[in-house]
CSV table of C-alpha atoms and ligand atoms in Angstrom, one decimal:
chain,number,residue,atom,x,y,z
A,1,UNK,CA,254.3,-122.2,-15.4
A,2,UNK,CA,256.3,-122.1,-18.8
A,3,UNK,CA,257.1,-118.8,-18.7
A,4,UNK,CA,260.0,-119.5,-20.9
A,5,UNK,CA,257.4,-120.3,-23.7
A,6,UNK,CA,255.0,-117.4,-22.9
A,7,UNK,CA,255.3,-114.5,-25.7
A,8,UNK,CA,254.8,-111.6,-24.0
A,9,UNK,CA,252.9,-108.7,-25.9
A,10,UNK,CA,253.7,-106.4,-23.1
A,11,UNK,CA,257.3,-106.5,-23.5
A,12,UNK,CA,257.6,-105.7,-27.4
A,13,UNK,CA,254.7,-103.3,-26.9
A,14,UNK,CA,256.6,-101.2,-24.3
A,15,UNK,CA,259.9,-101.4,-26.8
A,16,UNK,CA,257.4,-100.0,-29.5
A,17,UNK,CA,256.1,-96.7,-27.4
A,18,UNK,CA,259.6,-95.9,-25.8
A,19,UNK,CA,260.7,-95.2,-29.8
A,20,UNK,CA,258.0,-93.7,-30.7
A,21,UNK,CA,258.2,-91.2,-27.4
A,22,UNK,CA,261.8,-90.9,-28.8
A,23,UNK,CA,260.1,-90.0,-32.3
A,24,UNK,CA,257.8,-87.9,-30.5
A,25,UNK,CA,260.5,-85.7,-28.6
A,26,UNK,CA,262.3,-85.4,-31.9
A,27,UNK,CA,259.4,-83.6,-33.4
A,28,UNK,CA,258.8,-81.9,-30.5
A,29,UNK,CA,262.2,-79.5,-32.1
A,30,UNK,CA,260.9,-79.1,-35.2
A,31,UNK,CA,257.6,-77.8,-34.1
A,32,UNK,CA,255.1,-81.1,-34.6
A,33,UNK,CA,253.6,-82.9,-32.5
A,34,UNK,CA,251.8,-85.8,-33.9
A,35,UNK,CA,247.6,-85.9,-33.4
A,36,UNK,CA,245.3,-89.3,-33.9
A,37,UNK,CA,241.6,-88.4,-34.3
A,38,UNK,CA,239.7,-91.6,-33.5
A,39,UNK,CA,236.0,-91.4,-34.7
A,40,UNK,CA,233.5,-93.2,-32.1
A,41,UNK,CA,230.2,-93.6,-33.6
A,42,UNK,CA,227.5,-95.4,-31.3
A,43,UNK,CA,227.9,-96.9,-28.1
A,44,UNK,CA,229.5,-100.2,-27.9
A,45,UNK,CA,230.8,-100.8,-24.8
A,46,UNK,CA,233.9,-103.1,-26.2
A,47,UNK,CA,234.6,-100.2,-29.0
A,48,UNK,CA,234.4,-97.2,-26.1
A,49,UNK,CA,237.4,-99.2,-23.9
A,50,UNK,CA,239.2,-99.8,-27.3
A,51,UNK,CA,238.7,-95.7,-28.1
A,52,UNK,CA,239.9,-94.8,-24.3
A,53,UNK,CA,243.2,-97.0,-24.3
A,54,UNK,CA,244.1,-95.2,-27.7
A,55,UNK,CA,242.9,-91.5,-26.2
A,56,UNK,CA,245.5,-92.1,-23.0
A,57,UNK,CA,248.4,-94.2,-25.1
A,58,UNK,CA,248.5,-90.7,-27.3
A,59,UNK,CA,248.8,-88.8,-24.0
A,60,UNK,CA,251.0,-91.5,-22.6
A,61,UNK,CA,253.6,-90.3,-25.4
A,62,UNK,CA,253.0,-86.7,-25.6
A,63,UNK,CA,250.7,-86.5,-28.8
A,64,UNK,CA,247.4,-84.9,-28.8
A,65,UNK,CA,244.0,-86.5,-29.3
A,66,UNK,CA,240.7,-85.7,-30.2
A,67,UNK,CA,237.5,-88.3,-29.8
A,68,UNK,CA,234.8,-87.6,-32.2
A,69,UNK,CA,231.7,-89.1,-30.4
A,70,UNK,CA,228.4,-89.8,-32.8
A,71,UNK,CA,225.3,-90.8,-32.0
A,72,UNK,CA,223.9,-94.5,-33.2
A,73,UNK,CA,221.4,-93.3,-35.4
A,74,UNK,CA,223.7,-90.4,-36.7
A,75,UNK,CA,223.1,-89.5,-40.8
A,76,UNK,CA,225.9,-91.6,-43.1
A,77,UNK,CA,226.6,-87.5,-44.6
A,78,UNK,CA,227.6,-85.9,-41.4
A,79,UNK,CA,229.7,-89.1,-40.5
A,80,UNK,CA,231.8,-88.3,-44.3
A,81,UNK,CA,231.3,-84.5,-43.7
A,82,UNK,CA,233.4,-85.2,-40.2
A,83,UNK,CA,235.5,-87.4,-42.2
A,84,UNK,CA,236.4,-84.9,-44.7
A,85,UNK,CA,237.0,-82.1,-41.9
A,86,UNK,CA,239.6,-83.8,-40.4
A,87,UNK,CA,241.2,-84.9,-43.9
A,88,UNK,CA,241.4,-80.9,-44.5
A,89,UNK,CA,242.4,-79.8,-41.3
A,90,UNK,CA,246.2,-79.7,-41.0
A,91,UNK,CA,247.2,-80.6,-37.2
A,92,UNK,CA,245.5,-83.9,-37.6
A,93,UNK,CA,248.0,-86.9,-38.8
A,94,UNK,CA,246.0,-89.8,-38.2
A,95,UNK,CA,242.2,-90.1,-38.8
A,96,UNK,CA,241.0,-93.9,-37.0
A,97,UNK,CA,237.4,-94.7,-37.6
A,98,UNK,CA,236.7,-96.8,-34.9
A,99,UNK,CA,235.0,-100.4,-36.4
A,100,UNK,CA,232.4,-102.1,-36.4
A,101,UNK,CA,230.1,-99.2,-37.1
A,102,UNK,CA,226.2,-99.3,-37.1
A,103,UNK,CA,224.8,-101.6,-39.4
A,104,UNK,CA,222.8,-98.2,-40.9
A,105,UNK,CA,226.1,-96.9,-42.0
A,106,UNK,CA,228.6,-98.3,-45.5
A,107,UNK,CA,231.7,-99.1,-43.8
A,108,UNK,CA,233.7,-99.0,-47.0
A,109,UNK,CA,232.0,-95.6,-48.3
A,110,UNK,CA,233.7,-94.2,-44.9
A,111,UNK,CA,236.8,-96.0,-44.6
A,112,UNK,CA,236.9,-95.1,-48.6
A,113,UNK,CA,236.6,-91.3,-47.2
A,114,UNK,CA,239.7,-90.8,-45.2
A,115,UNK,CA,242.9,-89.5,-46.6
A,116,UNK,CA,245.1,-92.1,-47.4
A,117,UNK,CA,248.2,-90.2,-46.2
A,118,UNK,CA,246.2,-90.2,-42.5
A,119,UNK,CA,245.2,-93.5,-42.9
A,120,UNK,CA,246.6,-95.2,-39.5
A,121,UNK,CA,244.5,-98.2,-39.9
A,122,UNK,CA,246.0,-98.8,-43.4
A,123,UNK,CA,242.0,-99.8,-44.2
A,124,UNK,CA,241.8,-97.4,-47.1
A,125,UNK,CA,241.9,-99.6,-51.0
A,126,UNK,CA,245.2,-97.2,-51.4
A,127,UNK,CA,246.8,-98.8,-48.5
A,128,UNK,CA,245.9,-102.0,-49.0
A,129,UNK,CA,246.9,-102.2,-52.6
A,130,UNK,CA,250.4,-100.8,-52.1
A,131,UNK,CA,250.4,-103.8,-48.9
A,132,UNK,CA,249.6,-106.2,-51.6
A,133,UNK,CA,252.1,-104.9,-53.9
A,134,UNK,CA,255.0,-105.1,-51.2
A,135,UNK,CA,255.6,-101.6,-51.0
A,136,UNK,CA,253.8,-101.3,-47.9
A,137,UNK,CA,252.8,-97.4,-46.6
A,138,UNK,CA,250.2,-97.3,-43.7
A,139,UNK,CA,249.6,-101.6,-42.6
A,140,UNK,CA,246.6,-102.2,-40.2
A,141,UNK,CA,248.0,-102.5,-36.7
A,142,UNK,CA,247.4,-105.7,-35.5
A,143,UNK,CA,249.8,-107.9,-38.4
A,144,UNK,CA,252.1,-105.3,-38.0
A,145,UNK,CA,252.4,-105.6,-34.4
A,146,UNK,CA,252.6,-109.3,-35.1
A,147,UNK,CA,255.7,-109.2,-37.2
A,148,UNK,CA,257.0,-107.2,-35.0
A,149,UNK,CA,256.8,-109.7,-32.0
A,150,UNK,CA,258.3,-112.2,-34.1
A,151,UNK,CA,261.4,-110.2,-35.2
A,152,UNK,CA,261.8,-109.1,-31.9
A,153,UNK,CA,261.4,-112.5,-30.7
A,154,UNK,CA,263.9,-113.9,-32.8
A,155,UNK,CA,261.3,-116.1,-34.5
A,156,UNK,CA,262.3,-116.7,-38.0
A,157,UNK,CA,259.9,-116.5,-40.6
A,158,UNK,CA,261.7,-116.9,-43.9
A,159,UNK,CA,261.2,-120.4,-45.8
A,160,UNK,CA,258.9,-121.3,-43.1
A,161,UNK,CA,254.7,-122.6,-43.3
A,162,UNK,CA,252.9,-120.1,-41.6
A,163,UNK,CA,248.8,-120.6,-41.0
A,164,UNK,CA,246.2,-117.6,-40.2
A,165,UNK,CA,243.0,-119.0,-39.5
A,166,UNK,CA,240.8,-115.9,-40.3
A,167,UNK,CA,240.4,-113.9,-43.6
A,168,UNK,CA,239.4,-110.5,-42.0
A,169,UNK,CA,240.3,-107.2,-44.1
A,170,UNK,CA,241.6,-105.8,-40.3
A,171,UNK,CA,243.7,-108.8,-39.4
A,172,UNK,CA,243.7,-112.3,-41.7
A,173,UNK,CA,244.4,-110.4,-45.0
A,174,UNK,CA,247.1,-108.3,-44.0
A,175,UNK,CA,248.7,-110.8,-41.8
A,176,UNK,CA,248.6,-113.3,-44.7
A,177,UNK,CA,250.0,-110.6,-46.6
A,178,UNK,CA,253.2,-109.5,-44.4
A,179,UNK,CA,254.6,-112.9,-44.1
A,180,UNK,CA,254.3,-113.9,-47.7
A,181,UNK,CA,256.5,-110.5,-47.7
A,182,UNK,CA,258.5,-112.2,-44.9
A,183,UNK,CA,258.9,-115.0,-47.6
A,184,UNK,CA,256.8,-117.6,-45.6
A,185,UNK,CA,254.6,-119.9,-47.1
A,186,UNK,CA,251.2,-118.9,-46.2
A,187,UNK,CA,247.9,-120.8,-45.9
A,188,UNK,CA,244.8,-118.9,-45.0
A,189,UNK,CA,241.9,-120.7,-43.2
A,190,UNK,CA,238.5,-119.7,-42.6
A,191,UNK,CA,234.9,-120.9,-41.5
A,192,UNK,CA,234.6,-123.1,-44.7
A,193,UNK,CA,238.0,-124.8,-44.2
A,194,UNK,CA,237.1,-128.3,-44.6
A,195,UNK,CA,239.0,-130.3,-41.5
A,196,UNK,CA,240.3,-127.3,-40.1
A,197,UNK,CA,243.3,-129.5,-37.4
A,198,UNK,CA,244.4,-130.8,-40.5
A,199,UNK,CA,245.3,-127.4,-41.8
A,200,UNK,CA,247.1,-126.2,-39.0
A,201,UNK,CA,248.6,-128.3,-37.8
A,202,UNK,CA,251.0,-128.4,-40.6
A,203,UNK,CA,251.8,-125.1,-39.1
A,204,UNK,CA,255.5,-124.0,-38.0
A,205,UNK,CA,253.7,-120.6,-37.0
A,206,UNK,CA,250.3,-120.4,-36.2
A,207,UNK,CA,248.3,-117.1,-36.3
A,208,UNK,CA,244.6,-117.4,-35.0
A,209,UNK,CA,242.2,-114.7,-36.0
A,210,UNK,CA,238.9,-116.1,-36.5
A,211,UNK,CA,236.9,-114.7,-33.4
A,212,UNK,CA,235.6,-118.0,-32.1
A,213,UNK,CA,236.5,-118.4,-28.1
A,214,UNK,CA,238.7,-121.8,-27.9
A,215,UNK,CA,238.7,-122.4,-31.4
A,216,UNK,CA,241.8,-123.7,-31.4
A,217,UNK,CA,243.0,-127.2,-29.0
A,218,UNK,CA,245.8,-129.6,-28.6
A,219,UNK,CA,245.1,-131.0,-31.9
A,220,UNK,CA,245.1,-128.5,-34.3
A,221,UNK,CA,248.8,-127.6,-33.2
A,222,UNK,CA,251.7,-129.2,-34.0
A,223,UNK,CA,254.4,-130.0,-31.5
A,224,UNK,CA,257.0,-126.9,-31.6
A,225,UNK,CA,254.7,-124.5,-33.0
A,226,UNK,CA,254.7,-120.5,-32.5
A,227,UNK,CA,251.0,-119.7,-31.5
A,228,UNK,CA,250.0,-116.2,-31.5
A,229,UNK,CA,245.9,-115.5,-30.7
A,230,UNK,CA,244.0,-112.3,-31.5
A,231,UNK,CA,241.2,-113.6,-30.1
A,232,UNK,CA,239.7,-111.8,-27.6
A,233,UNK,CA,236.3,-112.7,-25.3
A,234,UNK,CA,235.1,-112.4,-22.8
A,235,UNK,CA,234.0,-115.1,-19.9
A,236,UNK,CA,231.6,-114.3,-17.9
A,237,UNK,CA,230.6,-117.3,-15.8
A,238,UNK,CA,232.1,-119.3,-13.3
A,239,UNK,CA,232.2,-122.5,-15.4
A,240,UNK,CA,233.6,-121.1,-18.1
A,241,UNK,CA,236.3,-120.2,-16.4
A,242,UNK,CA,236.8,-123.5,-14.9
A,243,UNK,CA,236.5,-124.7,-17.9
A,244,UNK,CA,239.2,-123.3,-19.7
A,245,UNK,CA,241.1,-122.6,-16.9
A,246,UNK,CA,241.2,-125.6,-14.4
A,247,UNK,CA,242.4,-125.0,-10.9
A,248,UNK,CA,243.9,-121.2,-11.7
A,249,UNK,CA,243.1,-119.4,-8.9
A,250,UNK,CA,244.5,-116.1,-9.8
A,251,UNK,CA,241.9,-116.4,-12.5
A,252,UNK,CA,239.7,-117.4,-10.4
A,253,UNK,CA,240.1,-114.1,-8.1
A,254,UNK,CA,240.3,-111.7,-11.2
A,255,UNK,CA,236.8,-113.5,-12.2
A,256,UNK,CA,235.5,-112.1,-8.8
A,257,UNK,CA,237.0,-109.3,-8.6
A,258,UNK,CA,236.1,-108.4,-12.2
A,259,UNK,CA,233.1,-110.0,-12.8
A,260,UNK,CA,234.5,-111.3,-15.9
A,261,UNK,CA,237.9,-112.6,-17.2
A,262,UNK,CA,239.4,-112.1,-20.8
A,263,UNK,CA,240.5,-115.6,-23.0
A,264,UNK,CA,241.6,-115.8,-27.0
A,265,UNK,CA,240.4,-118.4,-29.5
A,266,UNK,CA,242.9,-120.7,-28.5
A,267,UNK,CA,242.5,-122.9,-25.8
A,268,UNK,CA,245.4,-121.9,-24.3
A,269,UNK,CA,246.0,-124.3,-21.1
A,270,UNK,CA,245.8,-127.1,-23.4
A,271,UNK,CA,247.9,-125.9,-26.7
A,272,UNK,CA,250.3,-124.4,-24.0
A,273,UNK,CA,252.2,-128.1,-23.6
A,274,UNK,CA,252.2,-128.5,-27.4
A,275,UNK,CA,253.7,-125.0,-28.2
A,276,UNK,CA,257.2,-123.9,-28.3
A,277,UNK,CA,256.1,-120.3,-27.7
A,278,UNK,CA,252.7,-118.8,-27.3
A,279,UNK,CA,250.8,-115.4,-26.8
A,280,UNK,CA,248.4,-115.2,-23.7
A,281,UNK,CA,245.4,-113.4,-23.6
A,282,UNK,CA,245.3,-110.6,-22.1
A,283,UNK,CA,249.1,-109.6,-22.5
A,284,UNK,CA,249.5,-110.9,-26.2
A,285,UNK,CA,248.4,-109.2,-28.9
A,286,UNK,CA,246.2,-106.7,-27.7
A,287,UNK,CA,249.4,-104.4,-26.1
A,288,UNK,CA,250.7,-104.6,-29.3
A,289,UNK,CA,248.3,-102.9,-31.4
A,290,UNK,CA,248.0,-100.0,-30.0
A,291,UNK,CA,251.3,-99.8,-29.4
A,292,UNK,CA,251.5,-99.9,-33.4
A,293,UNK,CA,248.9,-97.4,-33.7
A,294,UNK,CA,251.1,-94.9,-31.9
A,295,UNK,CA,253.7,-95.7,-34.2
A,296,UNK,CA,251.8,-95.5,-37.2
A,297,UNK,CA,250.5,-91.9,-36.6
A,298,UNK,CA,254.2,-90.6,-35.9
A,299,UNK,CA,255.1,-92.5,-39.6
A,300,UNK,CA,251.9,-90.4,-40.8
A,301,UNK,CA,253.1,-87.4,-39.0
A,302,UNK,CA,256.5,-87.7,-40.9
A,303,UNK,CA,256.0,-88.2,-44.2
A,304,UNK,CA,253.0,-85.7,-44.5
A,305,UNK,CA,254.7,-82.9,-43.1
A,306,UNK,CA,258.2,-83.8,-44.4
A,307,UNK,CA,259.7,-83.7,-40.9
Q,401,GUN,N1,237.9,-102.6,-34.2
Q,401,GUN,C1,238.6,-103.7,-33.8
Q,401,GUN,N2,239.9,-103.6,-34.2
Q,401,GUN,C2,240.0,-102.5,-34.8
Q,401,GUN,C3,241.1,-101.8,-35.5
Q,401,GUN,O1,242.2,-102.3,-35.5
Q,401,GUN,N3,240.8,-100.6,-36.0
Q,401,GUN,C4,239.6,-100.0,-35.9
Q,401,GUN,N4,239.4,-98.8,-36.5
Q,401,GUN,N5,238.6,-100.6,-35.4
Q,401,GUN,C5,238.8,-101.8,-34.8
C-alpha cells in the first residue's frame, strides 16, 4: 500500500531515544541521571495511558520517574504547593503537568508555577516568549518532534507554504512558530476559517492539529503535499471503521481484538492518493512526542546542572 509515501513516526522516534540513551549514559559518568516528574491530576482514562507511556519511555532510557497522582476534586493550593516542591527539589529536571486538568483548577496559574528551567513542555510564558523570539529554550514536544520528522525526512521547509490547521498553545502556535523559524511561509487555520479546502490546499506542507476526527479529505489537499496529523481518536464502532477504512481487514481484526481502533483528523485512505508523503495514525506523530519529551528532560538536565 504506498509505503514509500507513509512517514513513519516510529522510525525518527526510535533515532530520537537511541541519542538520548547515548546522552543518558554520558551523564551516567558524571554522576546525573536525568528525572521527569509528570503530575496526574484526576482520572482521565486518555491522560493516565499518556502518563504511563512517559513513566516506561524514562525507564526505557535509564532515567528515573516519579508520577504525582491527585485526586479530581484536589485544592488548586496543594496542586502549586506540589508544584513548587518539585521546582525546589534538586534531583528533578523536568516537571510535566499532565493537560487537560479539571475544569475547577487555572491551568495557566499552574503551568505559570513550574520553573522555567524544568519546563519540558516549554508551556511556561518564559518559554514561549523566547520560542517567539527565535531563541528557542524548552519547545512543546509535539512541533518539535515535527520538525524533526521533516529534517530527518529530507523534507525541505525553507521558502516553502506551510498550513497548520489548529491554533492550540500545545501544538498550532508553536508549530506555526518553528517553521516561520524554518523560514516557511506560514498560514494558521482554525474553526472560524472561512472555506477551510481553500486554505489548505494551497499547502506544500500540511500540518493538521485541530482535533476534529476526518477533518481533513481529498479536497483540502493539494496533489504532492507533505501531510502530517496530530489527530488522534478514537473509533469505536464497526461502521466507523468501515467507513474510514473500507475493506482493511487488519483493521478490521485490531477493531475486535481491541474493541476500538485509533484514526487522526485526516481522512487518511482518501488524502493518502493525493499526498506525496503522509503520517498514519497510530505510528505518526504520537511516537514522536514522547520521544521528544525524553530528549527535552536530558536538555533540562544539562543546562541546569552544567553537565
Ligand atoms: N495533553 C495532551 N498533550 C499534552 C502534552 O504535550 N503535554 C501535556 N502536559 N499534556 C498534554
Amino acid at each position: 500500500m504506498n509505503s514509500g509515501k507513509i512517514l513513519s513516526g516510529k522510525k525518527v522516534a526510535e533515532e530520537i531515544r537511541a541519542e538520548a540513551a547515548r546522552d543518558v549514559a554520558e551523564l551516567a559518568g558524571s554522576g546525573v541521571r536525568p528525572q521527569l516528574d509528570v503530575v496526574l491530576v484526576g482520572d482521565d482514562p486518555a491522560s493516565k495511558v499518556y502518563v504511563g507511556s512517559k513513566a516506561r519511555a524514562c525507564d526505557r532510557l535509564g532515567m528515573a520517574s516519579n508520577t504525582h497522582r491527585l485526586p479530581e476534586d484536589v485544592a488548586q493550593a496543594r496542586v502549586l504547593d506540589l508544584v513548587h516542591a518539585l521546582n525546589a527539589d534538586p534531583e528533578v529536571d523536568g516537571i510535566l503537568v499532565q493537560l487537560p486538568l479539571p475544569g475547577s483548577l487555572d491551568t495557566h496559574r499552574i503551568l505559570d508555577a513550574v520553573d522555567p528551567a524544568k519546563d519540558v513542555d516549554g508551556f511556561h510564558p518564559t518559554n514561549v516568549g523566547l520560542l517567539q523570539q527565535g531563541r528557542p529554550r524548552l519547545v512543546p514536544c509535539t512541533p518539535l518532534g515535527i520538525m524533526e520528522l521533516l529534517r530527518r525526512e529530507g523534507i525541505g521547509v525553507e521558502g516553502r507554504r506551510a498550513v497548520v490547521v489548529g491554533r492550540s498553545d500545545i501544538v498550532g502556535k508553536p508549530m506555526a512558530m518553528l517553521l516561520l523559524h524554518a523560514h516557511a511561509t506560514v498560514t494558521l487555520c482554525h474553526s472560524r476559517t472561512r472555506d477551510l479546502a481553500s486554505v489548505t490546499r494551497q499547502a506544500e506542507i500540511l500540518i493538521v492539529a485541530a482535533g476534529r476526527r476526518a477533518l481533513i479529505g481529498p479536497d483540502h489537499v493539494a496533489e504532492g503535499a507533505v501531510v502530517i496529523d496530530v489527530g488522534m481518536h478514537r473509533l469505536t464502532t464497526e461502521d466507523e471503521v468501515e467507513s474510514l477504512f473500507p475493506g482493511d481487514e487488519e483493521r478490521r481484526r485490531r477493531f475486535a481484538d481491541k474493541g476500538s481502533v485509533l484514526t487522526g483528523d485526516v481522512d487518511f485512505v482518501r488524502v493518502l492518493p493525493r499526498a506525496a508523503r503522509i503520517t498514519p495514525v497510530p505510528g505518526g506523530v504520537g511516537p514522536l512526542t514522547i520521544a521528544k519529551l525524553m530528549a527535552n528532560t536530558v536538555a533540562a538536565a544539562r543546562w541546569r546542572r552544567g553537565v
